[in-house]
Amino acid sequence: MTTSRLLLAIESSCDETAAAVIREDGTVLSNIVASQAALHEKFGGVVPEVASRAHLERILPVIDDTLKAANHKLTELSAIAVMTEPGLVGSLLVGLTAAKSLSWSLGIPLIPLNHIEAHIYACEMQASETIFPCVGFVVSGGHSNLYDCRSATDFQLLGSTIDDAAGEAFDKVARILDLPYPGGPSVARLAETGDPAAIGFPRPLLHDKRLAFSFSGLKTAVMYEAFGVPGSHKSVPELTEQRRADIAASFQAAVVDVLVGKCEQALHHTGHKTLCVGGGVACNQLLRERLQRSSTKRGYRLELAPGDLCTDNAAMGAIAWRLFESGKFADWNLDVTPGLVRAGD
Ligand code: KG4
Ligand code: ZN
């Protein structure tokens, strides 16, 4: 019988408690995600204290469930991988403490992972060949980051947002339009019945040379469109169902134009012929279609993270095997890094 090593990956950086068992060849044997969306919905966004308490309650049952689903025991593991950056400090600490405890008690290596890099690696998990070198784009609730990815262990940040992330803008626009959290899927759903050309929202920084994003002004433009400019006596049209849908569709079209344009700019800047896109906003159907069209027109290879691996999960912790090969293990001083740190800094 051939034996293949196994590792347990843990993810708790934001509001998903997740664990996966992954074989050395990259096969994901189990992938459990306990979402906290229902807990945060009434606040319209993630409340850090609520998130860390919920992680604390869920982490051990989630690890237990993922081992059972994989039909393996703790003692069969060869390593523990854990996302230690970036994210909410309290949330990250729950995952790290569980990972350290398991690694210490089982006497197996501890592998720290960068959550953002793992989002890009998710694109390799169903690709027929390696994605590297590539431009990696992580577009999520907390990040809109473009990377020059030279290898699985060498990611250089090219640019990010100077204010709100793309997913954050979707979440805030959902609040303006009185739609449920998380905002991305609900705005996208409402946009299906709207006219994307109804309102000419700005395309922030689209024609700027910098590889940077800014979505805060766009969110304000949506607010003014919906409720009028404060202090102005100009009347605004009634916020009918059709108008809400038109605003959603026009907002989504503006965000997608910017995201696609900046990816094209990053490909041109680096000279890479492959683009990999992951993170929650990569679930967006319009974005996926527009990127497909762009790749056909411009002749680059596009690898989108599979739908179920776009939002936060631990299966994308499969990148840990690449770090395992190069002996990138941590010692007991390993700590969390909540803010974004550039790979290589
Ligand atoms: O990657 P993720 O699960 O968590 C972070 O690391 O932030 O991304 C969550 C974000 C949320 O802002 C959510 O509104 C957005 O991804 N999102 C979407 C869609 N599905 C999720 N945004 C636009 N369209 C979608 N279909
Ligand atoms: Zn994420």
PDB file of N, CA and C in Angstrom, residues 123-198:
ATOM      1  N   CYS A 123      -6.360  29.182  -7.298  1.00  0.00           N
ATOM      2  CA  CYS A 123      -6.491  29.088  -8.761  1.00  0.00           C
ATOM      3  C   CYS A 123      -5.705  27.909  -9.316  1.00  0.00           C
ATOM      4  N   GLU A 124      -4.674  27.479  -8.608  1.00  0.00           N
ATOM      5  CA  GLU A 124      -3.851  26.373  -9.121  1.00  0.00           C
ATOM      6  C   GLU A 124      -4.510  25.022  -8.846  1.00  0.00           C
ATOM      7  N   MET A 125      -5.463  25.016  -7.902  1.00  0.00           N
ATOM      8  CA  MET A 125      -5.961  23.738  -7.420  1.00  0.00           C
ATOM      9  C   MET A 125      -6.750  22.949  -8.461  1.00  0.00           C
ATOM     10  N   GLN A 126      -7.301  23.637  -9.466  1.00  0.00           N
ATOM     11  CA  GLN A 126      -7.970  22.875 -10.529  1.00  0.00           C
ATOM     12  C   GLN A 126      -7.342  23.171 -11.883  1.00  0.00           C
ATOM     13  N   ALA A 127      -6.153  23.778 -11.862  1.00  0.00           N
ATOM     14  CA  ALA A 127      -5.495  24.113 -13.123  1.00  0.00           C
ATOM     15  C   ALA A 127      -4.730  22.885 -13.629  1.00  0.00           C
ATOM     16  N   SER A 128      -4.592  22.773 -14.942  1.00  0.00           N
ATOM     17  CA  SER A 128      -3.918  21.596 -15.493  1.00  0.00           C
ATOM     18  C   SER A 128      -2.400  21.722 -15.398  1.00  0.00           C
ATOM     19  N   GLU A 129      -1.900  22.943 -15.261  1.00  0.00           N
ATOM     20  CA  GLU A 129      -0.449  23.128 -15.091  1.00  0.00           C
ATOM     21  C   GLU A 129      -0.208  24.270 -14.106  1.00  0.00           C
ATOM     22  N   THR A 130       1.034  24.440 -13.708  1.00  0.00           N
ATOM     23  CA  THR A 130       1.318  25.447 -12.687  1.00  0.00           C
ATOM     24  C   THR A 130       0.879  26.846 -13.153  1.00  0.00           C
ATOM     25  N   ILE A 131       0.469  27.665 -12.210  1.00  0.00           N
ATOM     26  CA  ILE A 131       0.020  29.023 -12.550  1.00  0.00           C
ATOM     27  C   ILE A 131       1.190  30.005 -12.550  1.00  0.00           C
ATOM     28  N   PHE A 132       2.342  29.584 -12.041  1.00  0.00           N
ATOM     29  CA  PHE A 132       3.459  30.522 -11.858  1.00  0.00           C
ATOM     30  C   PHE A 132       4.384  30.553 -13.069  1.00  0.00           C
ATOM     31  N   PRO A 133       4.945  31.692 -13.453  1.00  0.00           N
ATOM     32  CA  PRO A 133       4.727  33.023 -12.884  1.00  0.00           C
ATOM     33  C   PRO A 133       3.403  33.606 -13.383  1.00  0.00           C
ATOM     34  N   CYS A 134       2.805  34.497 -12.598  1.00  0.00           N
ATOM     35  CA  CYS A 134       1.525  35.075 -13.003  1.00  0.00           C
ATOM     36  C   CYS A 134       1.287  36.406 -12.279  1.00  0.00           C
ATOM     37  N   VAL A 135       0.266  37.117 -12.757  1.00  0.00           N
ATOM     38  CA  VAL A 135      -0.276  38.221 -11.964  1.00  0.00           C
ATOM     39  C   VAL A 135      -1.360  37.598 -11.098  1.00  0.00           C
ATOM     40  N   GLY A 136      -1.287  37.810  -9.800  1.00  0.00           N
ATOM     41  CA  GLY A 136      -2.296  37.295  -8.879  1.00  0.00           C
ATOM     42  C   GLY A 136      -3.147  38.451  -8.395  1.00  0.00           C
ATOM     43  N   PHE A 137      -4.450  38.269  -8.418  1.00  0.00           N
ATOM     44  CA  PHE A 137      -5.360  39.344  -7.999  1.00  0.00           C
ATOM     45  C   PHE A 137      -6.298  38.788  -6.936  1.00  0.00           C
ATOM     46  N   VAL A 138      -6.238  39.382  -5.746  1.00  0.00           N
ATOM     47  CA  VAL A 138      -7.144  38.973  -4.672  1.00  0.00           C
ATOM     48  C   VAL A 138      -8.135  40.086  -4.437  1.00  0.00           C
ATOM     49  N   VAL A 139      -9.379  39.774  -4.701  1.00  0.00           N
ATOM     50  CA  VAL A 139     -10.419  40.781  -4.632  1.00  0.00           C
ATOM     51  C   VAL A 139     -11.479  40.264  -3.657  1.00  0.00           C
ATOM     52  N   SER A 140     -11.436  40.827  -2.440  1.00  0.00           N
ATOM     53  CA  SER A 140     -12.274  40.266  -1.377  1.00  0.00           C
ATOM     54  C   SER A 140     -12.879  41.380  -0.534  1.00  0.00           C
ATOM     55  N   GLY A 141     -13.413  40.987   0.627  1.00  0.00           N
ATOM     56  CA  GLY A 141     -14.034  41.978   1.503  1.00  0.00           C
ATOM     57  C   GLY A 141     -13.002  42.921   2.102  1.00  0.00           C
ATOM     58  N   GLY A 142     -11.790  42.421   2.297  1.00  0.00           N
ATOM     59  CA  GLY A 142     -10.773  43.239   2.945  1.00  0.00           C
ATOM     60  C   GLY A 142      -9.677  43.710   2.006  1.00  0.00           C
ATOM     61  N   HIS A 143      -9.573  43.126   0.810  1.00  0.00           N
ATOM     62  CA  HIS A 143      -8.436  43.416  -0.062  1.00  0.00           C
ATOM     63  C   HIS A 143      -8.803  43.526  -1.531  1.00  0.00           C
ATOM     64  N   SER A 144      -8.054  44.391  -2.209  1.00  0.00           N
ATOM     65  CA  SER A 144      -8.072  44.427  -3.680  1.00  0.00           C
ATOM     66  C   SER A 144      -6.591  44.523  -4.030  1.00  0.00           C
ATOM     67  N   ASN A 145      -5.913  43.382  -4.022  1.00  0.00           N
ATOM     68  CA  ASN A 145      -4.454  43.375  -4.138  1.00  0.00           C
ATOM     69  C   ASN A 145      -3.971  42.698  -5.407  1.00  0.00           C
ATOM     70  N   LEU A 146      -3.079  43.388  -6.112  1.00  0.00           N
ATOM     71  CA  LEU A 146      -2.453  42.814  -7.292  1.00  0.00           C
ATOM     72  C   LEU A 146      -1.023  42.409  -6.935  1.00  0.00           C
ATOM     73  N   TYR A 147      -0.630  41.199  -7.310  1.00  0.00           N
ATOM     74  CA  TYR A 147       0.714  40.695  -6.997  1.00  0.00           C
ATOM     75  C   TYR A 147       1.446  40.247  -8.252  1.00  0.00           C
ATOM     76  N   ASP A 148       2.757  40.417  -8.182  1.00  0.00           N
ATOM     77  CA  ASP A 148       3.635  39.782  -9.140  1.00  0.00           C
ATOM     78  C   ASP A 148       4.030  38.466  -8.469  1.00  0.00           C
ATOM     79  N   CYS A 149       3.487  37.354  -8.960  1.00  0.00           N
ATOM     80  CA  CYS A 149       3.739  36.049  -8.319  1.00  0.00           C
ATOM     81  C   CYS A 149       4.778  35.306  -9.142  1.00  0.00           C
ATOM     82  N   ARG A 150       5.996  35.317  -8.654  1.00  0.00           N
ATOM     83  CA  ARG A 150       7.079  34.678  -9.431  1.00  0.00           C
ATOM     84  C   ARG A 150       7.130  33.179  -9.185  1.00  0.00           C
ATOM     85  N   SER A 151       6.744  32.768  -7.981  1.00  0.00           N
ATOM     86  CA  SER A 151       6.646  31.339  -7.658  1.00  0.00           C
ATOM     87  C   SER A 151       5.700  31.228  -6.466  1.00  0.00           C
ATOM     88  N   ALA A 152       5.430  29.988  -6.033  1.00  0.00           N
ATOM     89  CA  ALA A 152       4.505  29.794  -4.908  1.00  0.00           C
ATOM     90  C   ALA A 152       5.058  30.388  -3.617  1.00  0.00           C
ATOM     91  N   THR A 153       6.348  30.692  -3.597  1.00  0.00           N
ATOM     92  CA  THR A 153       6.931  31.246  -2.374  1.00  0.00           C
ATOM     93  C   THR A 153       7.498  32.649  -2.591  1.00  0.00           C
ATOM     94  N   ASP A 154       7.155  33.272  -3.714  1.00  0.00           N
ATOM     95  CA  ASP A 154       7.678  34.618  -3.991  1.00  0.00           C
ATOM     96  C   ASP A 154       6.579  35.505  -4.597  1.00  0.00           C
ATOM     97  N   PHE A 155       5.865  36.217  -3.720  1.00  0.00           N
ATOM     98  CA  PHE A 155       4.788  37.119  -4.134  1.00  0.00           C
ATOM     99  C   PHE A 155       5.211  38.550  -3.809  1.00  0.00           C
ATOM    100  N   GLN A 156       5.183  39.428  -4.796  1.00  0.00           N
ATOM    101  CA  GLN A 156       5.503  40.844  -4.545  1.00  0.00           C
ATOM    102  C   GLN A 156       4.254  41.674  -4.797  1.00  0.00           C
ATOM    103  N   LEU A 157       3.892  42.508  -3.821  1.00  0.00           N
ATOM    104  CA  LEU A 157       2.692  43.337  -3.966  1.00  0.00           C
ATOM    105  C   LEU A 157       2.924  44.414  -5.017  1.00  0.00           C
ATOM    106  N   LEU A 158       2.034  44.504  -5.996  1.00  0.00           N
ATOM    107  CA  LEU A 158       2.131  45.535  -7.043  1.00  0.00           C
ATOM    108  C   LEU A 158       1.283  46.751  -6.694  1.00  0.00           C
ATOM    109  N   GLY A 159       0.149  46.505  -6.067  1.00  0.00           N
ATOM    110  CA  GLY A 159      -0.729  47.619  -5.731  1.00  0.00           C
ATOM    111  C   GLY A 159      -1.960  47.127  -5.000  1.00  0.00           C
ATOM    112  N   SER A 160      -2.606  48.064  -4.292  1.00  0.00           N
ATOM    113  CA  SER A 160      -3.798  47.687  -3.534  1.00  0.00           C
ATOM    114  C   SER A 160      -4.733  48.894  -3.462  1.00  0.00           C
ATOM    115  N   THR A 161      -5.726  48.815  -2.603  1.00  0.00           N
ATOM    116  CA  THR A 161      -6.672  49.918  -2.516  1.00  0.00           C
ATOM    117  C   THR A 161      -6.157  50.994  -1.564  1.00  0.00           C
ATOM    118  N   ILE A 162      -6.502  52.244  -1.878  1.00  0.00           N
ATOM    119  CA  ILE A 162      -6.082  53.308  -0.971  1.00  0.00           C
ATOM    120  C   ILE A 162      -7.186  53.611   0.048  1.00  0.00           C
ATOM    121  N   ASP A 163      -8.347  53.007  -0.128  1.00  0.00           N
ATOM    122  CA  ASP A 163      -9.414  53.181   0.876  1.00  0.00           C
ATOM    123  C   ASP A 163     -10.208  51.874   1.015  1.00  0.00           C
ATOM    124  N   ASP A 164     -11.426  51.816   0.475  1.00  0.00           N
ATOM    125  CA  ASP A 164     -12.245  50.603   0.627  1.00  0.00           C
ATOM    126  C   ASP A 164     -11.801  49.513  -0.360  1.00  0.00           C
ATOM    127  N   ALA A 165     -11.978  48.264   0.046  1.00  0.00           N
ATOM    128  CA  ALA A 165     -11.757  47.143  -0.883  1.00  0.00           C
ATOM    129  C   ALA A 165     -13.023  46.968  -1.722  1.00  0.00           C
ATOM    130  N   ALA A 166     -12.893  46.229  -2.834  1.00  0.00           N
ATOM    131  CA  ALA A 166     -14.047  46.060  -3.728  1.00  0.00           C
ATOM    132  C   ALA A 166     -15.228  45.380  -3.012  1.00  0.00           C
ATOM    133  N   GLY A 167     -14.934  44.313  -2.252  1.00  0.00           N
ATOM    134  CA  GLY A 167     -16.012  43.601  -1.556  1.00  0.00           C
ATOM    135  C   GLY A 167     -16.668  44.483  -0.506  1.00  0.00           C
ATOM    136  N   GLU A 168     -15.838  45.298   0.139  1.00  0.00           N
ATOM    137  CA  GLU A 168     -16.342  46.234   1.150  1.00  0.00           C
ATOM    138  C   GLU A 168     -17.315  47.223   0.486  1.00  0.00           C
ATOM    139  N   ALA A 169     -16.978  47.660  -0.733  1.00  0.00           N
ATOM    140  CA  ALA A 169     -17.862  48.581  -1.460  1.00  0.00           C
ATOM    141  C   ALA A 169     -19.193  47.884  -1.773  1.00  0.00           C
ATOM    142  N   PHE A 170     -19.137  46.622  -2.180  1.00  0.00           N
ATOM    143  CA  PHE A 170     -20.383  45.862  -2.413  1.00  0.00           C
ATOM    144  C   PHE A 170     -21.197  45.794  -1.118  1.00  0.00           C
ATOM    145  N   ASP A 171     -20.506  45.524  -0.002  1.00  0.00           N
ATOM    146  CA  ASP A 171     -21.218  45.392   1.281  1.00  0.00           C
ATOM    147  C   ASP A 171     -21.865  46.713   1.690  1.00  0.00           C
ATOM    148  N   LYS A 172     -21.153  47.831   1.455  1.00  0.00           N
ATOM    149  CA  LYS A 172     -21.698  49.138   1.854  1.00  0.00           C
ATOM    150  C   LYS A 172     -22.846  49.562   0.938  1.00  0.00           C
ATOM    151  N   VAL A 173     -22.695  49.278  -0.354  1.00  0.00           N
ATOM    152  CA  VAL A 173     -23.784  49.608  -1.293  1.00  0.00           C
ATOM    153  C   VAL A 173     -25.024  48.771  -0.957  1.00  0.00           C
ATOM    154  N   ALA A 174     -24.811  47.538  -0.518  1.00  0.00           N
ATOM    155  CA  ALA A 174     -25.954  46.708  -0.112  1.00  0.00           C
ATOM    156  C   ALA A 174     -26.709  47.373   1.039  1.00  0.00           C
ATOM    157  N   ARG A 175     -25.984  47.963   1.973  1.00  0.00           N
ATOM    158  CA  ARG A 175     -26.646  48.652   3.093  1.00  0.00           C
ATOM    159  C   ARG A 175     -27.456  49.829   2.577  1.00  0.00           C
ATOM    160  N   ILE A 176     -26.857  50.589   1.646  1.00  0.00           N
ATOM    161  CA  ILE A 176     -27.553  51.760   1.089  1.00  0.00           C
ATOM    162  C   ILE A 176     -28.858  51.310   0.413  1.00  0.00           C
ATOM    163  N   LEU A 177     -28.780  50.171  -0.281  1.00  0.00           N
ATOM    164  CA  LEU A 177     -29.955  49.692  -1.021  1.00  0.00           C
ATOM    165  C   LEU A 177     -30.834  48.772  -0.183  1.00  0.00           C
ATOM    166  N   ASP A 178     -30.520  48.693   1.117  1.00  0.00           N
ATOM    167  CA  ASP A 178     -31.310  47.892   2.051  1.00  0.00           C
ATOM    168  C   ASP A 178     -31.341  46.406   1.661  1.00  0.00           C
ATOM    169  N   LEU A 179     -30.165  45.896   1.311  1.00  0.00           N
ATOM    170  CA  LEU A 179     -30.043  44.493   0.929  1.00  0.00           C
ATOM    171  C   LEU A 179     -29.280  43.742   2.017  1.00  0.00           C
ATOM    172  N   PRO A 180     -29.497  42.416   2.140  1.00  0.00           N
ATOM    173  CA  PRO A 180     -28.837  41.662   3.221  1.00  0.00           C
ATOM    174  C   PRO A 180     -27.328  41.490   3.043  1.00  0.00           C
ATOM    175  N   TYR A 181     -26.641  41.264   4.173  1.00  0.00           N
ATOM    176  CA  TYR A 181     -25.199  40.975   4.227  1.00  0.00           C
ATOM    177  C   TYR A 181     -24.990  39.488   3.971  1.00  0.00           C
ATOM    178  N   PRO A 182     -23.941  39.013   3.305  1.00  0.00           N
ATOM    179  CA  PRO A 182     -22.925  39.818   2.647  1.00  0.00           C
ATOM    180  C   PRO A 182     -23.470  40.470   1.371  1.00  0.00           C
ATOM    181  N   GLY A 183     -22.995  41.684   1.123  1.00  0.00           N
ATOM    182  CA  GLY A 183     -23.584  42.518   0.084  1.00  0.00           C
ATOM    183  C   GLY A 183     -23.329  42.064  -1.343  1.00  0.00           C
ATOM    184  N   GLY A 184     -22.161  41.451  -1.601  1.00  0.00           N
ATOM    185  CA  GLY A 184     -21.805  41.086  -2.970  1.00  0.00           C
ATOM    186  C   GLY A 184     -22.881  40.283  -3.678  1.00  0.00           C
ATOM    187  N   PRO A 185     -23.244  39.117  -3.105  1.00  0.00           N
ATOM    188  CA  PRO A 185     -24.250  38.294  -3.787  1.00  0.00           C
ATOM    189  C   PRO A 185     -25.603  39.003  -3.904  1.00  0.00           C
ATOM    190  N   SER A 186     -26.001  39.793  -2.884  1.00  0.00           N
ATOM    191  CA  SER A 186     -27.328  40.420  -2.971  1.00  0.00           C
ATOM    192  C   SER A 186     -27.357  41.568  -3.973  1.00  0.00           C
ATOM    193  N   VAL A 187     -26.262  42.334  -4.066  1.00  0.00           N
ATOM    194  CA  VAL A 187     -26.203  43.411  -5.069  1.00  0.00           C
ATOM    195  C   VAL A 187     -26.212  42.772  -6.469  1.00  0.00           C
ATOM    196  N   ALA A 188     -25.433  41.700  -6.639  1.00  0.00           N
ATOM    197  CA  ALA A 188     -25.355  41.030  -7.952  1.00  0.00           C
ATOM    198  C   ALA A 188     -26.728  40.498  -8.362  1.00  0.00           C
ATOM    199  N   ARG A 189     -27.464  39.949  -7.389  1.00  0.00           N
ATOM    200  CA  ARG A 189     -28.796  39.406  -7.696  1.00  0.00           C
ATOM    201  C   ARG A 189     -29.739  40.524  -8.147  1.00  0.00           C
ATOM    202  N   LEU A 190     -29.755  41.633  -7.409  1.00  0.00           N
ATOM    203  CA  LEU A 190     -30.634  42.753  -7.773  1.00  0.00           C
ATOM    204  C   LEU A 190     -30.222  43.344  -9.122  1.00  0.00           C
ATOM    205  N   ALA A 191     -28.913  43.346  -9.395  1.00  0.00           N
ATOM    206  CA  ALA A 191     -28.396  43.927 -10.646  1.00  0.00           C
ATOM    207  C   ALA A 191     -28.924  43.192 -11.884  1.00  0.00           C
ATOM    208  N   GLU A 192     -29.320  41.926 -11.700  1.00  0.00           N
ATOM    209  CA  GLU A 192     -29.799  41.134 -12.849  1.00  0.00           C
ATOM    210  C   GLU A 192     -31.002  41.781 -13.523  1.00  0.00           C
ATOM    211  N   THR A 193     -31.811  42.511 -12.758  1.00  0.00           N
ATOM    212  CA  THR A 193     -33.016  43.121 -13.339  1.00  0.00           C
ATOM    213  C   THR A 193     -32.809  44.610 -13.624  1.00  0.00           C
ATOM    214  N   GLY A 194     -31.576  45.085 -13.473  1.00  0.00           N
ATOM    215  CA  GLY A 194     -31.308  46.509 -13.679  1.00  0.00           C
ATOM    216  C   GLY A 194     -30.577  46.781 -14.977  1.00  0.00           C
ATOM    217  N   ASP A 195     -30.488  48.076 -15.307  1.00  0.00           N
ATOM    218  CA  ASP A 195     -29.794  48.502 -16.528  1.00  0.00           C
ATOM    219  C   ASP A 195     -28.408  49.028 -16.133  1.00  0.00           C
ATOM    220  N   PRO A 196     -27.336  48.342 -16.568  1.00  0.00           N
ATOM    221  CA  PRO A 196     -25.984  48.766 -16.160  1.00  0.00           C
ATOM    222  C   PRO A 196     -25.579  50.118 -16.730  1.00  0.00           C
ATOM    223  N   ALA A 197     -26.326  50.595 -17.744  1.00  0.00           N
ATOM    224  CA  ALA A 197     -25.973  51.890 -18.348  1.00  0.00           C
ATOM    225  C   ALA A 197     -26.874  53.011 -17.830  1.00  0.00           C
ATOM    226  N   ALA A 198     -27.750  52.685 -16.883  1.00  0.00           N
ATOM    227  CA  ALA A 198     -28.726  53.689 -16.417  1.00  0.00           C
ATOM    228  C   ALA A 198     -28.045  54.891 -15.757  1.00  0.00           C
TER     229      ALA A 198
END
